[in-house]
Structure formats: structure tokens, C-alpha cells
């Protein structure tokens, strides 16, 4: 005697379950996206950080970033906007301004941590166990790509 429960494989193949799934998917509202310019910049930043990570050109955390900023080896600094420590933000911003190093803010520390490689990847390549990073500095961009040029153009417009 077999009992079919909603999680049983036989139940999942029934037409009524498939139709209910399709109806639920159709009723899910579509999320509004951020302005196109802002998403492009963050997408470009993600690619630049990925290339820098592969070329061992990232410094993560306050201690490493402060050293790179003081030595003027940092070429770009990323700071998480949701960082709670005001002194932390104040220090990083002051070091960037005094050494003329461009700085860009990312909304979430977890997002910045994921982009800078502070996570584990599962079998499908999805990030798991993401650790937040409040500050990341790029010391070596790696390759010269279109995303890098777009990001540098954005930073020049922002500073002007």
C-alpha cells in the first residue's frame, strides 16, 4: 500500500499539481528593477572584482585595505553602505580622499563579500556561506576589459 503525499515523486507528476504550479508562477508579481545606469555600474564592478580576484589583486578587510591605501598601491576602493561602524567608514573615506583613490559604495556588505570571493560555491556554482566585507581594495585590475573602462568612466564622472 503506497500513500501519496504532496512531496512524493508520483504526486509531483500529476497534471493537477503541474497546473497549480503554473498558476502560482503566473500570479507572482514581477519586481521592479533598479535604474539601468546603476545596475550596469554594479555589474561592471562585479566583473572587475572577479578579474582582480583571479589576478591576486584584491585586498579585503580594514587592515589590508588601510595598508594598501596608505602605501598608495590601491587603485580602487569599495565600501559597503550598510557598515555600522561610523569610524570605519570615516577612516576609509579619509584615506581615499587624502591619497586620491577613487571610492565606490556598494549597498550590502554580503554582496561585496560575495563579489570579492568570501563565499563557498555549491555544485551548481551558487554562493553559499557568504561572509560580508565592509571594505575591498583593488590593487591589480588584471585584464583591461570593457567593464573596467565603463567603471573608470563612471568614477571620473562621479568625481567631476
JSON list of C-alpha atoms in Angstrom, two decimals:
[
{"chain": "A", "resi": 1, "resn": "UNK", "atom": "CA", "xyz": [0.00, 0.00, 0.00]},
{"chain": "A", "resi": 2, "resn": "UNK", "atom": "CA", "xyz": [1.52, 3.32, -1.11]},
{"chain": "A", "resi": 3, "resn": "UNK", "atom": "CA", "xyz": [0.40, 6.63, 0.35]},
{"chain": "A", "resi": 4, "resn": "UNK", "atom": "CA", "xyz": [0.86, 9.64, -1.89]},
{"chain": "A", "resi": 5, "resn": "UNK", "atom": "CA", "xyz": [1.89, 12.77, -0.06]},
{"chain": "A", "resi": 6, "resn": "UNK", "atom": "CA", "xyz": [2.46, 16.18, -1.65]},
{"chain": "A", "resi": 7, "resn": "UNK", "atom": "CA", "xyz": [6.23, 15.61, -1.58]},
{"chain": "A", "resi": 8, "resn": "UNK", "atom": "CA", "xyz": [6.04, 12.13, -3.11]},
{"chain": "A", "resi": 9, "resn": "UNK", "atom": "CA", "xyz": [7.53, 11.92, -6.66]},
{"chain": "A", "resi": 10, "resn": "UNK", "atom": "CA", "xyz": [4.35, 10.35, -8.11]},
{"chain": "A", "resi": 11, "resn": "UNK", "atom": "CA", "xyz": [2.26, 13.23, -6.78]},
{"chain": "A", "resi": 12, "resn": "UNK", "atom": "CA", "xyz": [4.60, 15.82, -8.30]},
{"chain": "A", "resi": 13, "resn": "UNK", "atom": "CA", "xyz": [3.97, 14.43, -11.80]},
{"chain": "A", "resi": 14, "resn": "UNK", "atom": "CA", "xyz": [0.18, 14.74, -11.74]},
{"chain": "A", "resi": 15, "resn": "UNK", "atom": "CA", "xyz": [-1.39, 17.25, -14.12]},
{"chain": "A", "resi": 16, "resn": "UNK", "atom": "CA", "xyz": [-3.30, 18.99, -11.32]},
{"chain": "A", "resi": 17, "resn": "UNK", "atom": "CA", "xyz": [-0.06, 19.68, -9.41]},
{"chain": "A", "resi": 18, "resn": "UNK", "atom": "CA", "xyz": [1.68, 20.96, -12.56]},
{"chain": "A", "resi": 19, "resn": "UNK", "atom": "CA", "xyz": [-1.27, 23.25, -13.36]},
{"chain": "A", "resi": 20, "resn": "UNK", "atom": "CA", "xyz": [-1.28, 24.59, -9.78]},
{"chain": "A", "resi": 21, "resn": "UNK", "atom": "CA", "xyz": [2.46, 25.29, -10.04]},
{"chain": "A", "resi": 22, "resn": "UNK", "atom": "CA", "xyz": [1.98, 27.17, -13.34]},
{"chain": "A", "resi": 23, "resn": "UNK", "atom": "CA", "xyz": [-0.87, 29.22, -11.88]},
{"chain": "A", "resi": 24, "resn": "UNK", "atom": "CA", "xyz": [1.26, 30.13, -8.86]},
{"chain": "A", "resi": 25, "resn": "UNK", "atom": "CA", "xyz": [4.15, 31.16, -11.11]},
{"chain": "A", "resi": 26, "resn": "UNK", "atom": "CA", "xyz": [1.84, 33.31, -13.22]},
{"chain": "A", "resi": 27, "resn": "UNK", "atom": "CA", "xyz": [0.48, 35.12, -10.18]},
{"chain": "A", "resi": 28, "resn": "UNK", "atom": "CA", "xyz": [3.92, 36.11, -8.85]},
{"chain": "A", "resi": 29, "resn": "UNK", "atom": "CA", "xyz": [4.37, 39.86, -9.39]},
{"chain": "A", "resi": 30, "resn": "UNK", "atom": "CA", "xyz": [7.37, 41.00, -11.39]},
{"chain": "A", "resi": 31, "resn": "UNK", "atom": "CA", "xyz": [9.82, 43.01, -9.29]},
{"chain": "A", "resi": 32, "resn": "UNK", "atom": "CA", "xyz": [10.71, 46.49, -10.40]},
{"chain": "A", "resi": 33, "resn": "UNK", "atom": "CA", "xyz": [14.36, 46.78, -11.28]},
{"chain": "A", "resi": 34, "resn": "UNK", "atom": "CA", "xyz": [16.83, 49.46, -10.28]},
{"chain": "A", "resi": 35, "resn": "UNK", "atom": "CA", "xyz": [17.66, 52.21, -12.79]},
{"chain": "A", "resi": 36, "resn": "UNK", "atom": "CA", "xyz": [19.61, 50.84, -15.73]},
{"chain": "A", "resi": 37, "resn": "UNK", "atom": "CA", "xyz": [22.68, 53.01, -15.12]},
{"chain": "A", "resi": 38, "resn": "UNK", "atom": "CA", "xyz": [23.09, 51.87, -11.53]},
{"chain": "A", "resi": 39, "resn": "UNK", "atom": "CA", "xyz": [22.76, 48.16, -12.38]},
{"chain": "A", "resi": 40, "resn": "UNK", "atom": "CA", "xyz": [25.26, 48.49, -15.21]},
{"chain": "A", "resi": 41, "resn": "UNK", "atom": "CA", "xyz": [27.81, 50.06, -12.86]},
{"chain": "A", "resi": 42, "resn": "UNK", "atom": "CA", "xyz": [27.35, 47.36, -10.22]},
{"chain": "A", "resi": 43, "resn": "UNK", "atom": "CA", "xyz": [27.53, 44.64, -12.88]},
{"chain": "A", "resi": 44, "resn": "UNK", "atom": "CA", "xyz": [30.74, 46.17, -14.20]},
{"chain": "A", "resi": 45, "resn": "UNK", "atom": "CA", "xyz": [32.12, 46.39, -10.67]},
{"chain": "A", "resi": 46, "resn": "UNK", "atom": "CA", "xyz": [31.30, 42.72, -10.11]},
{"chain": "A", "resi": 47, "resn": "UNK", "atom": "CA", "xyz": [33.27, 41.73, -13.21]},
{"chain": "A", "resi": 48, "resn": "UNK", "atom": "CA", "xyz": [36.21, 43.99, -12.31]},
{"chain": "A", "resi": 49, "resn": "UNK", "atom": "CA", "xyz": [36.37, 42.47, -8.82]},
{"chain": "A", "resi": 50, "resn": "UNK", "atom": "CA", "xyz": [36.21, 38.96, -10.28]},
{"chain": "A", "resi": 51, "resn": "UNK", "atom": "CA", "xyz": [39.11, 39.66, -12.65]},
{"chain": "A", "resi": 52, "resn": "UNK", "atom": "CA", "xyz": [41.12, 41.26, -9.85]},
{"chain": "A", "resi": 53, "resn": "UNK", "atom": "CA", "xyz": [40.46, 38.23, -7.62]},
{"chain": "A", "resi": 54, "resn": "UNK", "atom": "CA", "xyz": [41.80, 35.87, -10.28]},
{"chain": "A", "resi": 55, "resn": "UNK", "atom": "CA", "xyz": [44.95, 38.00, -10.63]},
{"chain": "A", "resi": 56, "resn": "UNK", "atom": "CA", "xyz": [45.52, 38.25, -6.86]},
{"chain": "A", "resi": 57, "resn": "UNK", "atom": "CA", "xyz": [44.78, 41.96, -6.91]},
{"chain": "A", "resi": 58, "resn": "UNK", "atom": "CA", "xyz": [42.21, 42.25, -4.11]},
{"chain": "A", "resi": 59, "resn": "UNK", "atom": "CA", "xyz": [42.70, 43.39, -0.53]},
{"chain": "A", "resi": 60, "resn": "UNK", "atom": "CA", "xyz": [39.78, 42.56, 1.76]},
{"chain": "A", "resi": 61, "resn": "UNK", "atom": "CA", "xyz": [39.12, 43.86, 5.23]},
{"chain": "A", "resi": 62, "resn": "UNK", "atom": "CA", "xyz": [40.08, 47.02, 7.06]},
{"chain": "A", "resi": 63, "resn": "UNK", "atom": "CA", "xyz": [43.67, 46.06, 7.91]},
{"chain": "A", "resi": 64, "resn": "UNK", "atom": "CA", "xyz": [44.67, 45.04, 4.37]},
{"chain": "A", "resi": 65, "resn": "UNK", "atom": "CA", "xyz": [42.79, 47.93, 2.77]},
{"chain": "A", "resi": 66, "resn": "UNK", "atom": "CA", "xyz": [44.27, 50.51, 5.13]},
{"chain": "A", "resi": 67, "resn": "UNK", "atom": "CA", "xyz": [47.78, 49.29, 4.29]},
{"chain": "A", "resi": 68, "resn": "UNK", "atom": "CA", "xyz": [47.05, 49.39, 0.54]},
{"chain": "A", "resi": 69, "resn": "UNK", "atom": "CA", "xyz": [45.51, 52.87, 0.80]},
{"chain": "A", "resi": 70, "resn": "UNK", "atom": "CA", "xyz": [48.40, 54.27, 2.85]},
{"chain": "A", "resi": 71, "resn": "UNK", "atom": "CA", "xyz": [51.01, 52.81, 0.51]},
{"chain": "A", "resi": 72, "resn": "UNK", "atom": "CA", "xyz": [49.01, 54.12, -2.46]},
{"chain": "A", "resi": 73, "resn": "UNK", "atom": "CA", "xyz": [49.01, 50.72, -4.13]},
{"chain": "A", "resi": 74, "resn": "UNK", "atom": "CA", "xyz": [45.21, 50.63, -4.20]},
{"chain": "A", "resi": 75, "resn": "UNK", "atom": "CA", "xyz": [43.67, 51.71, -7.48]},
{"chain": "A", "resi": 76, "resn": "UNK", "atom": "CA", "xyz": [40.02, 51.46, -6.41]},
{"chain": "A", "resi": 77, "resn": "UNK", "atom": "CA", "xyz": [38.26, 51.14, -3.07]},
{"chain": "A", "resi": 78, "resn": "UNK", "atom": "CA", "xyz": [34.80, 49.63, -2.49]},
{"chain": "A", "resi": 79, "resn": "UNK", "atom": "CA", "xyz": [32.95, 50.38, 0.74]},
{"chain": "A", "resi": 80, "resn": "UNK", "atom": "CA", "xyz": [29.71, 48.79, 1.96]},
{"chain": "A", "resi": 81, "resn": "UNK", "atom": "CA", "xyz": [26.99, 51.35, 2.62]},
{"chain": "A", "resi": 82, "resn": "UNK", "atom": "CA", "xyz": [25.39, 49.21, 5.34]},
{"chain": "A", "resi": 83, "resn": "UNK", "atom": "CA", "xyz": [28.52, 49.19, 7.50]},
{"chain": "A", "resi": 84, "resn": "UNK", "atom": "CA", "xyz": [27.51, 50.05, 11.08]},
{"chain": "A", "resi": 85, "resn": "UNK", "atom": "CA", "xyz": [30.85, 51.37, 12.34]},
{"chain": "A", "resi": 86, "resn": "UNK", "atom": "CA", "xyz": [30.99, 55.11, 11.63]},
{"chain": "A", "resi": 87, "resn": "UNK", "atom": "CA", "xyz": [34.70, 55.30, 12.47]},
{"chain": "A", "resi": 88, "resn": "UNK", "atom": "CA", "xyz": [35.40, 52.54, 9.96]},
{"chain": "A", "resi": 89, "resn": "UNK", "atom": "CA", "xyz": [33.68, 54.44, 7.15]},
{"chain": "A", "resi": 90, "resn": "UNK", "atom": "CA", "xyz": [35.28, 57.71, 8.22]},
{"chain": "A", "resi": 91, "resn": "UNK", "atom": "CA", "xyz": [38.78, 56.20, 8.13]},
{"chain": "A", "resi": 92, "resn": "UNK", "atom": "CA", "xyz": [38.37, 54.58, 4.72]},
{"chain": "A", "resi": 93, "resn": "UNK", "atom": "CA", "xyz": [36.85, 57.72, 3.18]},
{"chain": "A", "resi": 94, "resn": "UNK", "atom": "CA", "xyz": [39.61, 59.91, 4.65]},
{"chain": "A", "resi": 95, "resn": "UNK", "atom": "CA", "xyz": [42.36, 57.60, 3.33]},
{"chain": "A", "resi": 96, "resn": "UNK", "atom": "CA", "xyz": [40.77, 57.57, -0.12]},
{"chain": "A", "resi": 97, "resn": "UNK", "atom": "CA", "xyz": [40.42, 61.35, -0.24]},
{"chain": "A", "resi": 98, "resn": "UNK", "atom": "CA", "xyz": [43.92, 62.07, 1.07]},
{"chain": "A", "resi": 99, "resn": "UNK", "atom": "CA", "xyz": [45.56, 59.67, -1.41]},
{"chain": "A", "resi": 100, "resn": "UNK", "atom": "CA", "xyz": [43.31, 60.48, -4.41]},
{"chain": "A", "resi": 101, "resn": "UNK", "atom": "CA", "xyz": [42.00, 56.93, -4.73]},
{"chain": "A", "resi": 102, "resn": "UNK", "atom": "CA", "xyz": [38.52, 56.57, -6.26]},
{"chain": "A", "resi": 103, "resn": "UNK", "atom": "CA", "xyz": [35.89, 55.04, -3.99]},
{"chain": "A", "resi": 104, "resn": "UNK", "atom": "CA", "xyz": [32.57, 53.43, -4.83]},
{"chain": "A", "resi": 105, "resn": "UNK", "atom": "CA", "xyz": [29.85, 52.37, -2.39]},
{"chain": "A", "resi": 106, "resn": "UNK", "atom": "CA", "xyz": [28.04, 49.05, -2.61]},
{"chain": "A", "resi": 107, "resn": "UNK", "atom": "CA", "xyz": [24.68, 48.66, -0.87]},
{"chain": "A", "resi": 108, "resn": "UNK", "atom": "CA", "xyz": [25.29, 45.47, 1.11]},
{"chain": "A", "resi": 109, "resn": "UNK", "atom": "CA", "xyz": [28.40, 44.01, 2.75]},
{"chain": "A", "resi": 110, "resn": "UNK", "atom": "CA", "xyz": [27.24, 40.46, 1.90]},
{"chain": "A", "resi": 111, "resn": "UNK", "atom": "CA", "xyz": [27.05, 41.40, -1.76]},
{"chain": "A", "resi": 112, "resn": "UNK", "atom": "CA", "xyz": [30.55, 42.88, -1.67]},
{"chain": "A", "resi": 113, "resn": "UNK", "atom": "CA", "xyz": [31.82, 39.78, 0.16]},
{"chain": "A", "resi": 114, "resn": "UNK", "atom": "CA", "xyz": [30.31, 37.52, -2.48]},
{"chain": "A", "resi": 115, "resn": "UNK", "atom": "CA", "xyz": [31.84, 39.53, -5.32]},
{"chain": "A", "resi": 116, "resn": "UNK", "atom": "CA", "xyz": [35.26, 39.51, -3.66]},
{"chain": "A", "resi": 117, "resn": "UNK", "atom": "CA", "xyz": [35.31, 35.73, -3.17]},
{"chain": "A", "resi": 118, "resn": "UNK", "atom": "CA", "xyz": [34.42, 35.49, 0.52]},
{"chain": "A", "resi": 119, "resn": "UNK", "atom": "CA", "xyz": [31.97, 32.61, -0.01]},
{"chain": "A", "resi": 120, "resn": "UNK", "atom": "CA", "xyz": [31.76, 28.92, -0.81]},
{"chain": "A", "resi": 121, "resn": "UNK", "atom": "CA", "xyz": [30.23, 27.76, -4.07]},
{"chain": "A", "resi": 122, "resn": "UNK", "atom": "CA", "xyz": [27.95, 24.72, -4.29]},
{"chain": "A", "resi": 123, "resn": "UNK", "atom": "CA", "xyz": [27.86, 22.19, -7.14]},
{"chain": "A", "resi": 124, "resn": "UNK", "atom": "CA", "xyz": [25.72, 24.48, -9.35]},
{"chain": "A", "resi": 125, "resn": "UNK", "atom": "CA", "xyz": [28.00, 27.46, -8.74]},
{"chain": "A", "resi": 126, "resn": "UNK", "atom": "CA", "xyz": [25.60, 29.28, -6.40]},
{"chain": "A", "resi": 127, "resn": "UNK", "atom": "CA", "xyz": [27.21, 31.12, -3.48]},
{"chain": "A", "resi": 128, "resn": "UNK", "atom": "CA", "xyz": [26.76, 29.59, -0.02]},
{"chain": "A", "resi": 129, "resn": "UNK", "atom": "CA", "xyz": [28.06, 30.75, 3.37]},
{"chain": "A", "resi": 130, "resn": "UNK", "atom": "CA", "xyz": [28.67, 34.31, 2.21]},
{"chain": "A", "resi": 131, "resn": "UNK", "atom": "CA", "xyz": [30.80, 36.41, 4.56]},
{"chain": "A", "resi": 132, "resn": "UNK", "atom": "CA", "xyz": [30.28, 40.16, 4.45]},
{"chain": "A", "resi": 133, "resn": "UNK", "atom": "CA", "xyz": [33.10, 42.52, 3.52]},
{"chain": "A", "resi": 134, "resn": "UNK", "atom": "CA", "xyz": [32.80, 46.16, 4.53]},
{"chain": "A", "resi": 135, "resn": "UNK", "atom": "CA", "xyz": [35.86, 47.26, 2.56]},
{"chain": "A", "resi": 136, "resn": "UNK", "atom": "CA", "xyz": [37.65, 45.87, -0.50]},
{"chain": "A", "resi": 137, "resn": "UNK", "atom": "CA", "xyz": [40.52, 47.46, -2.43]},
{"chain": "A", "resi": 138, "resn": "UNK", "atom": "CA", "xyz": [41.71, 46.60, -5.93]},
{"chain": "A", "resi": 139, "resn": "UNK", "atom": "CA", "xyz": [45.49, 46.75, -6.34]},
{"chain": "A", "resi": 140, "resn": "UNK", "atom": "CA", "xyz": [45.69, 44.99, -9.72]},
{"chain": "A", "resi": 141, "resn": "UNK", "atom": "CA", "xyz": [42.82, 45.06, -12.22]},
{"chain": "A", "resi": 142, "resn": "UNK", "atom": "CA", "xyz": [44.16, 42.11, -14.20]},
{"chain": "A", "resi": 143, "resn": "UNK", "atom": "CA", "xyz": [42.99, 42.41, -17.80]},
{"chain": "A", "resi": 144, "resn": "UNK", "atom": "CA", "xyz": [41.87, 45.63, -19.42]},
{"chain": "A", "resi": 145, "resn": "UNK", "atom": "CA", "xyz": [38.18, 44.96, -20.23]},
{"chain": "A", "resi": 146, "resn": "UNK", "atom": "CA", "xyz": [35.19, 46.96, -21.41]},
{"chain": "A", "resi": 147, "resn": "UNK", "atom": "CA", "xyz": [33.64, 46.72, -17.94]},
{"chain": "A", "resi": 148, "resn": "UNK", "atom": "CA", "xyz": [36.78, 48.23, -16.43]},
{"chain": "A", "resi": 149, "resn": "UNK", "atom": "CA", "xyz": [36.69, 51.15, -18.87]},
{"chain": "A", "resi": 150, "resn": "UNK", "atom": "CA", "xyz": [32.98, 51.77, -18.18]},
{"chain": "A", "resi": 151, "resn": "UNK", "atom": "CA", "xyz": [33.61, 51.69, -14.42]},
{"chain": "A", "resi": 152, "resn": "UNK", "atom": "CA", "xyz": [36.56, 54.09, -14.67]},
{"chain": "A", "resi": 153, "resn": "UNK", "atom": "CA", "xyz": [34.49, 56.45, -16.85]},
{"chain": "A", "resi": 154, "resn": "UNK", "atom": "CA", "xyz": [31.69, 56.36, -14.26]},
{"chain": "A", "resi": 155, "resn": "UNK", "atom": "CA", "xyz": [34.16, 57.15, -11.46]},
{"chain": "A", "resi": 156, "resn": "UNK", "atom": "CA", "xyz": [35.59, 60.09, -13.45]},
{"chain": "A", "resi": 157, "resn": "UNK", "atom": "CA", "xyz": [32.09, 61.49, -13.99]},
{"chain": "A", "resi": 158, "resn": "UNK", "atom": "CA", "xyz": [31.27, 60.98, -10.31]},
{"chain": "A", "resi": 159, "resn": "UNK", "atom": "CA", "xyz": [34.40, 62.79, -9.11]},
{"chain": "A", "resi": 160, "resn": "UNK", "atom": "CA", "xyz": [33.95, 65.72, -11.53]}
]
